[in-house]
Amino acid sequence: MSETITPTEIAQHYSAAMDSVNLINAGKPELMTAEDWADTLKRNKDHLLIMLAKDYWTTENLTPLRTASI
């Protein structure tokens, strides 16, 4: 069943997903432990997979989300 969601809400969800993409693409911060980075990567990739499963996307470019979630 499709969620009832406004264009503004879609834009907010897309922005949050892009925050995850940008964090992943930036790489591990120098002061972060490898263990913390692995956890951060997992949580953000999981977030992207959840967002990619949504059926409310319209013209948003989902390629960065797909690429970063791999």
mmCIF file of N, CA and C in Angstrom:
data_model
loop_
_atom_site.group_PDB
_atom_site.id
_atom_site.type_symbol
_atom_site.label_atom_id
_atom_site.label_comp_id
_atom_site.label_asym_id
_atom_site.label_seq_id
_atom_site.Cartn_x
_atom_site.Cartn_y
_atom_site.Cartn_z
ATOM 1 N N MET A 1 0.849 -1.181 0.000
ATOM 2 C CA MET A 1 0.000 0.000 0.000
ATOM 3 C C MET A 1 0.889 1.237 0.000
ATOM 4 N N SER A 2 0.549 2.186 -0.809
ATOM 5 C CA SER A 2 1.323 3.414 -0.943
ATOM 6 C C SER A 2 1.068 4.345 0.248
ATOM 7 N N GLU A 3 2.155 4.957 0.732
ATOM 8 C CA GLU A 3 2.022 5.950 1.798
ATOM 9 C C GLU A 3 1.457 7.231 1.211
ATOM 10 N N THR A 4 0.668 7.950 1.997
ATOM 11 C CA THR A 4 0.237 9.272 1.612
ATOM 12 C C THR A 4 1.302 10.236 2.098
ATOM 13 N N ILE A 5 1.959 10.874 1.141
ATOM 14 C CA ILE A 5 3.097 11.709 1.483
ATOM 15 C C ILE A 5 3.114 12.920 0.551
ATOM 16 N N THR A 6 3.440 14.054 1.093
ATOM 17 C CA THR A 6 3.431 15.285 0.306
ATOM 18 C C THR A 6 4.768 15.454 -0.426
ATOM 19 N N PRO A 7 4.784 16.272 -1.454
ATOM 20 C CA PRO A 7 6.044 16.559 -2.137
ATOM 21 C C PRO A 7 7.109 17.129 -1.191
ATOM 22 N N THR A 8 6.691 17.924 -0.232
ATOM 23 C CA THR A 8 7.641 18.473 0.754
ATOM 24 C C THR A 8 8.244 17.351 1.596
ATOM 25 N N GLU A 9 7.421 16.398 2.003
ATOM 26 C CA GLU A 9 7.922 15.270 2.789
ATOM 27 C C GLU A 9 8.866 14.395 1.965
ATOM 28 N N ILE A 10 8.532 14.203 0.686
ATOM 29 C CA ILE A 10 9.419 13.441 -0.203
ATOM 30 C C ILE A 10 10.774 14.135 -0.289
ATOM 31 N N ALA A 11 10.764 15.441 -0.440
ATOM 32 C CA ALA A 11 12.016 16.202 -0.523
ATOM 33 C C ALA A 11 12.816 16.061 0.770
ATOM 34 N N GLN A 12 12.139 16.055 1.909
ATOM 35 C CA GLN A 12 12.826 15.891 3.194
ATOM 36 C C GLN A 12 13.447 14.496 3.316
ATOM 37 N N HIS A 13 12.714 13.491 2.878
ATOM 38 C CA HIS A 13 13.242 12.118 2.909
ATOM 39 C C HIS A 13 14.438 11.977 1.963
ATOM 40 N N TYR A 14 14.335 12.593 0.794
ATOM 41 C CA TYR A 14 15.436 12.526 -0.167
ATOM 42 C C TYR A 14 16.669 13.226 0.404
ATOM 43 N N SER A 15 16.473 14.366 1.032
ATOM 44 C CA SER A 15 17.581 15.099 1.635
ATOM 45 C C SER A 15 18.253 14.264 2.727
ATOM 46 N N ALA A 16 17.461 13.606 3.554
ATOM 47 C CA ALA A 16 18.020 12.757 4.614
ATOM 48 C C ALA A 16 18.787 11.582 4.009
ATOM 49 N N ALA A 17 18.259 11.013 2.946
ATOM 50 C CA ALA A 17 18.955 9.910 2.282
ATOM 51 C C ALA A 17 20.271 10.399 1.686
ATOM 52 N N MET A 18 20.257 11.591 1.115
ATOM 53 C CA MET A 18 21.490 12.146 0.551
ATOM 54 C C MET A 18 22.501 12.464 1.646
ATOM 55 N N ASP A 19 22.048 12.785 2.841
ATOM 56 C CA ASP A 19 22.972 12.956 3.971
ATOM 57 C C ASP A 19 23.733 11.653 4.213
ATOM 58 N N SER A 20 23.014 10.519 4.145
ATOM 59 C CA SER A 20 23.671 9.219 4.303
ATOM 60 C C SER A 20 24.648 8.965 3.161
ATOM 61 N N VAL A 21 24.241 9.283 1.935
ATOM 62 C CA VAL A 21 25.123 9.114 0.774
ATOM 63 C C VAL A 21 26.402 9.927 0.964
ATOM 64 N N ASN A 22 26.255 11.174 1.342
ATOM 65 C CA ASN A 22 27.418 12.054 1.510
ATOM 66 C C ASN A 22 28.332 11.568 2.624
ATOM 67 N N LEU A 23 27.742 11.090 3.709
ATOM 68 C CA LEU A 23 28.550 10.571 4.820
ATOM 69 C C LEU A 23 29.356 9.358 4.355
ATOM 70 N N ILE A 24 28.704 8.435 3.665
ATOM 71 C CA ILE A 24 29.378 7.235 3.160
ATOM 72 C C ILE A 24 30.489 7.621 2.189
ATOM 73 N N ASN A 25 30.181 8.509 1.258
ATOM 74 C CA ASN A 25 31.155 8.894 0.243
ATOM 75 C C ASN A 25 32.339 9.671 0.803
ATOM 76 N N ALA A 26 32.160 10.321 1.934
ATOM 77 C CA ALA A 26 33.251 11.094 2.537
ATOM 78 C C ALA A 26 34.328 10.187 3.133
ATOM 79 N N GLY A 27 33.948 8.958 3.479
ATOM 80 C CA GLY A 27 34.909 8.032 4.055
ATOM 81 C C GLY A 27 35.049 8.213 5.553
ATOM 82 N N LYS A 28 35.844 7.345 6.124
ATOM 83 C CA LYS A 28 36.013 7.305 7.580
ATOM 84 C C LYS A 28 36.719 8.562 8.079
ATOM 85 N N PRO A 29 36.118 9.244 9.036
ATOM 86 C CA PRO A 29 36.809 10.373 9.655
ATOM 87 C C PRO A 29 38.084 9.902 10.349
ATOM 88 N N GLU A 30 39.088 10.718 10.331
ATOM 89 C CA GLU A 30 40.400 10.356 10.852
ATOM 90 C C GLU A 30 40.364 9.869 12.301
ATOM 91 N N LEU A 31 39.559 10.517 13.119
ATOM 92 C CA LEU A 31 39.549 10.184 14.547
ATOM 93 C C LEU A 31 38.558 9.080 14.920
ATOM 94 N N MET A 32 37.832 8.547 13.950
ATOM 95 C CA MET A 32 36.844 7.506 14.232
ATOM 96 C C MET A 32 37.526 6.135 14.173
ATOM 97 N N THR A 33 37.166 5.274 15.121
ATOM 98 C CA THR A 33 37.729 3.927 15.103
ATOM 99 C C THR A 33 37.146 3.132 13.936
ATOM 100 N N ALA A 34 37.857 2.113 13.537
ATOM 101 C CA ALA A 34 37.376 1.246 12.449
ATOM 102 C C ALA A 34 36.053 0.588 12.840
ATOM 103 N N GLU A 35 35.932 0.211 14.105
ATOM 104 C CA GLU A 35 34.698 -0.418 14.589
ATOM 105 C C GLU A 35 33.522 0.561 14.510
ATOM 106 N N ASP A 36 33.728 1.786 14.954
ATOM 107 C CA ASP A 36 32.659 2.789 14.878
ATOM 108 C C ASP A 36 32.301 3.092 13.433
ATOM 109 N N TRP A 37 33.297 3.140 12.565
ATOM 110 C CA TRP A 37 33.044 3.424 11.151
ATOM 111 C C TRP A 37 32.230 2.294 10.529
ATOM 112 N N ALA A 38 32.574 1.051 10.849
ATOM 113 C CA ALA A 38 31.826 -0.089 10.310
ATOM 114 C C ALA A 38 30.359 -0.009 10.745
ATOM 115 N N ASP A 39 30.119 0.364 12.005
ATOM 116 C CA ASP A 39 28.756 0.514 12.510
ATOM 117 C C ASP A 39 28.036 1.664 11.798
ATOM 118 N N THR A 40 28.739 2.768 11.627
ATOM 119 C CA THR A 40 28.161 3.923 10.934
ATOM 120 C C THR A 40 27.797 3.573 9.496
ATOM 121 N N LEU A 41 28.705 2.880 8.809
ATOM 122 C CA LEU A 41 28.423 2.461 7.436
ATOM 123 C C LEU A 41 27.188 1.569 7.381
ATOM 124 N N LYS A 42 27.118 0.581 8.275
ATOM 125 C CA LYS A 42 25.986 -0.340 8.265
ATOM 126 C C LYS A 42 24.674 0.398 8.485
ATOM 127 N N ARG A 43 24.637 1.271 9.484
ATOM 128 C CA ARG A 43 23.393 1.995 9.763
ATOM 129 C C ARG A 43 22.966 2.859 8.585
ATOM 130 N N ASN A 44 23.913 3.530 7.947
ATOM 131 C CA ASN A 44 23.569 4.405 6.834
ATOM 132 C C ASN A 44 23.195 3.620 5.584
ATOM 133 N N LYS A 45 23.862 2.510 5.343
ATOM 134 C CA LYS A 45 23.488 1.665 4.196
ATOM 135 C C LYS A 45 22.114 1.043 4.421
ATOM 136 N N ASP A 46 21.837 0.619 5.661
ATOM 137 C CA ASP A 46 20.506 0.099 5.981
ATOM 138 C C ASP A 46 19.441 1.166 5.752
ATOM 139 N N HIS A 47 19.731 2.398 6.162
ATOM 140 C CA HIS A 47 18.805 3.511 5.939
ATOM 141 C C HIS A 47 18.522 3.683 4.452
ATOM 142 N N LEU A 48 19.571 3.618 3.635
ATOM 143 C CA LEU A 48 19.387 3.787 2.193
ATOM 144 C C LEU A 48 18.547 2.648 1.606
ATOM 145 N N LEU A 49 18.766 1.433 2.063
ATOM 146 C CA LEU A 49 17.969 0.308 1.553
ATOM 147 C C LEU A 49 16.497 0.474 1.919
ATOM 148 N N ILE A 50 16.228 0.951 3.122
ATOM 149 C CA ILE A 50 14.845 1.218 3.525
ATOM 150 C C ILE A 50 14.237 2.290 2.627
ATOM 151 N N MET A 51 15.002 3.355 2.388
ATOM 152 C CA MET A 51 14.486 4.456 1.562
ATOM 153 C C MET A 51 14.274 4.008 0.118
ATOM 154 N N LEU A 52 15.165 3.186 -0.415
ATOM 155 C CA LEU A 52 15.008 2.707 -1.788
ATOM 156 C C LEU A 52 13.774 1.833 -1.959
ATOM 157 N N ALA A 53 13.311 1.213 -0.888
ATOM 158 C CA ALA A 53 12.129 0.351 -0.950
ATOM 159 C C ALA A 53 10.826 1.149 -0.954
ATOM 160 N N LYS A 54 10.894 2.433 -0.658
ATOM 161 C CA LYS A 54 9.688 3.262 -0.632
ATOM 162 C C LYS A 54 9.129 3.420 -2.043
ATOM 163 N N ASP A 55 7.810 3.550 -2.137
ATOM 164 C CA ASP A 55 7.176 3.659 -3.454
ATOM 165 C C ASP A 55 6.674 5.069 -3.770
ATOM 166 N N TYR A 56 7.124 6.049 -3.006
ATOM 167 C CA TYR A 56 6.635 7.404 -3.240
ATOM 168 C C TYR A 56 7.571 8.257 -4.088
ATOM 169 N N TRP A 57 8.695 7.724 -4.513
ATOM 170 C CA TRP A 57 9.627 8.529 -5.307
ATOM 171 C C TRP A 57 9.002 8.905 -6.637
ATOM 172 N N THR A 58 9.334 10.079 -7.105
ATOM 173 C CA THR A 58 8.799 10.548 -8.393
ATOM 174 C C THR A 58 9.963 10.747 -9.361
ATOM 175 N N THR A 59 10.508 11.958 -9.422
ATOM 176 C CA THR A 59 11.585 12.250 -10.380
ATOM 177 C C THR A 59 12.961 12.322 -9.714
ATOM 178 N N GLU A 60 13.054 11.932 -8.446
ATOM 179 C CA GLU A 60 14.328 12.001 -7.736
ATOM 180 C C GLU A 60 15.333 11.030 -8.361
ATOM 181 N N ASN A 61 16.594 11.449 -8.391
ATOM 182 C CA ASN A 61 17.665 10.595 -8.891
ATOM 183 C C ASN A 61 18.084 9.648 -7.766
ATOM 184 N N LEU A 62 17.723 8.385 -7.895
ATOM 185 C CA LEU A 62 18.009 7.405 -6.853
ATOM 186 C C LEU A 62 19.346 6.703 -7.069
ATOM 187 N N THR A 63 20.019 7.001 -8.165
ATOM 188 C CA THR A 63 21.313 6.359 -8.438
ATOM 189 C C THR A 63 22.320 6.555 -7.309
ATOM 190 N N PRO A 64 22.482 7.765 -6.764
ATOM 191 C CA PRO A 64 23.448 7.902 -5.661
ATOM 192 C C PRO A 64 23.086 7.037 -4.449
ATOM 193 N N LEU A 65 21.805 6.874 -4.177
ATOM 194 C CA LEU A 65 21.361 6.047 -3.065
ATOM 195 C C LEU A 65 21.697 4.583 -3.331
ATOM 196 N N ARG A 66 21.436 4.137 -4.558
ATOM 197 C CA ARG A 66 21.740 2.745 -4.921
ATOM 198 C C ARG A 66 23.238 2.487 -4.836
ATOM 199 N N THR A 67 24.025 3.389 -5.382
ATOM 200 C CA THR A 67 25.478 3.219 -5.410
ATOM 201 C C THR A 67 26.058 3.180 -3.999
ATOM 202 N N ALA A 68 25.639 4.085 -3.147
ATOM 203 C CA ALA A 68 26.172 4.161 -1.787
ATOM 204 C C ALA A 68 25.702 3.005 -0.913
ATOM 205 N N SER A 69 24.580 2.381 -1.262
ATOM 206 C CA SER A 69 24.047 1.312 -0.429
ATOM 207 C C SER A 69 24.722 -0.037 -0.677
ATOM 208 N N ILE A 70 25.557 -0.100 -1.684
ATOM 209 C CA ILE A 70 26.226 -1.370 -2.044
ATOM 210 C C ILE A 70 27.345 -1.673 -1.055
#
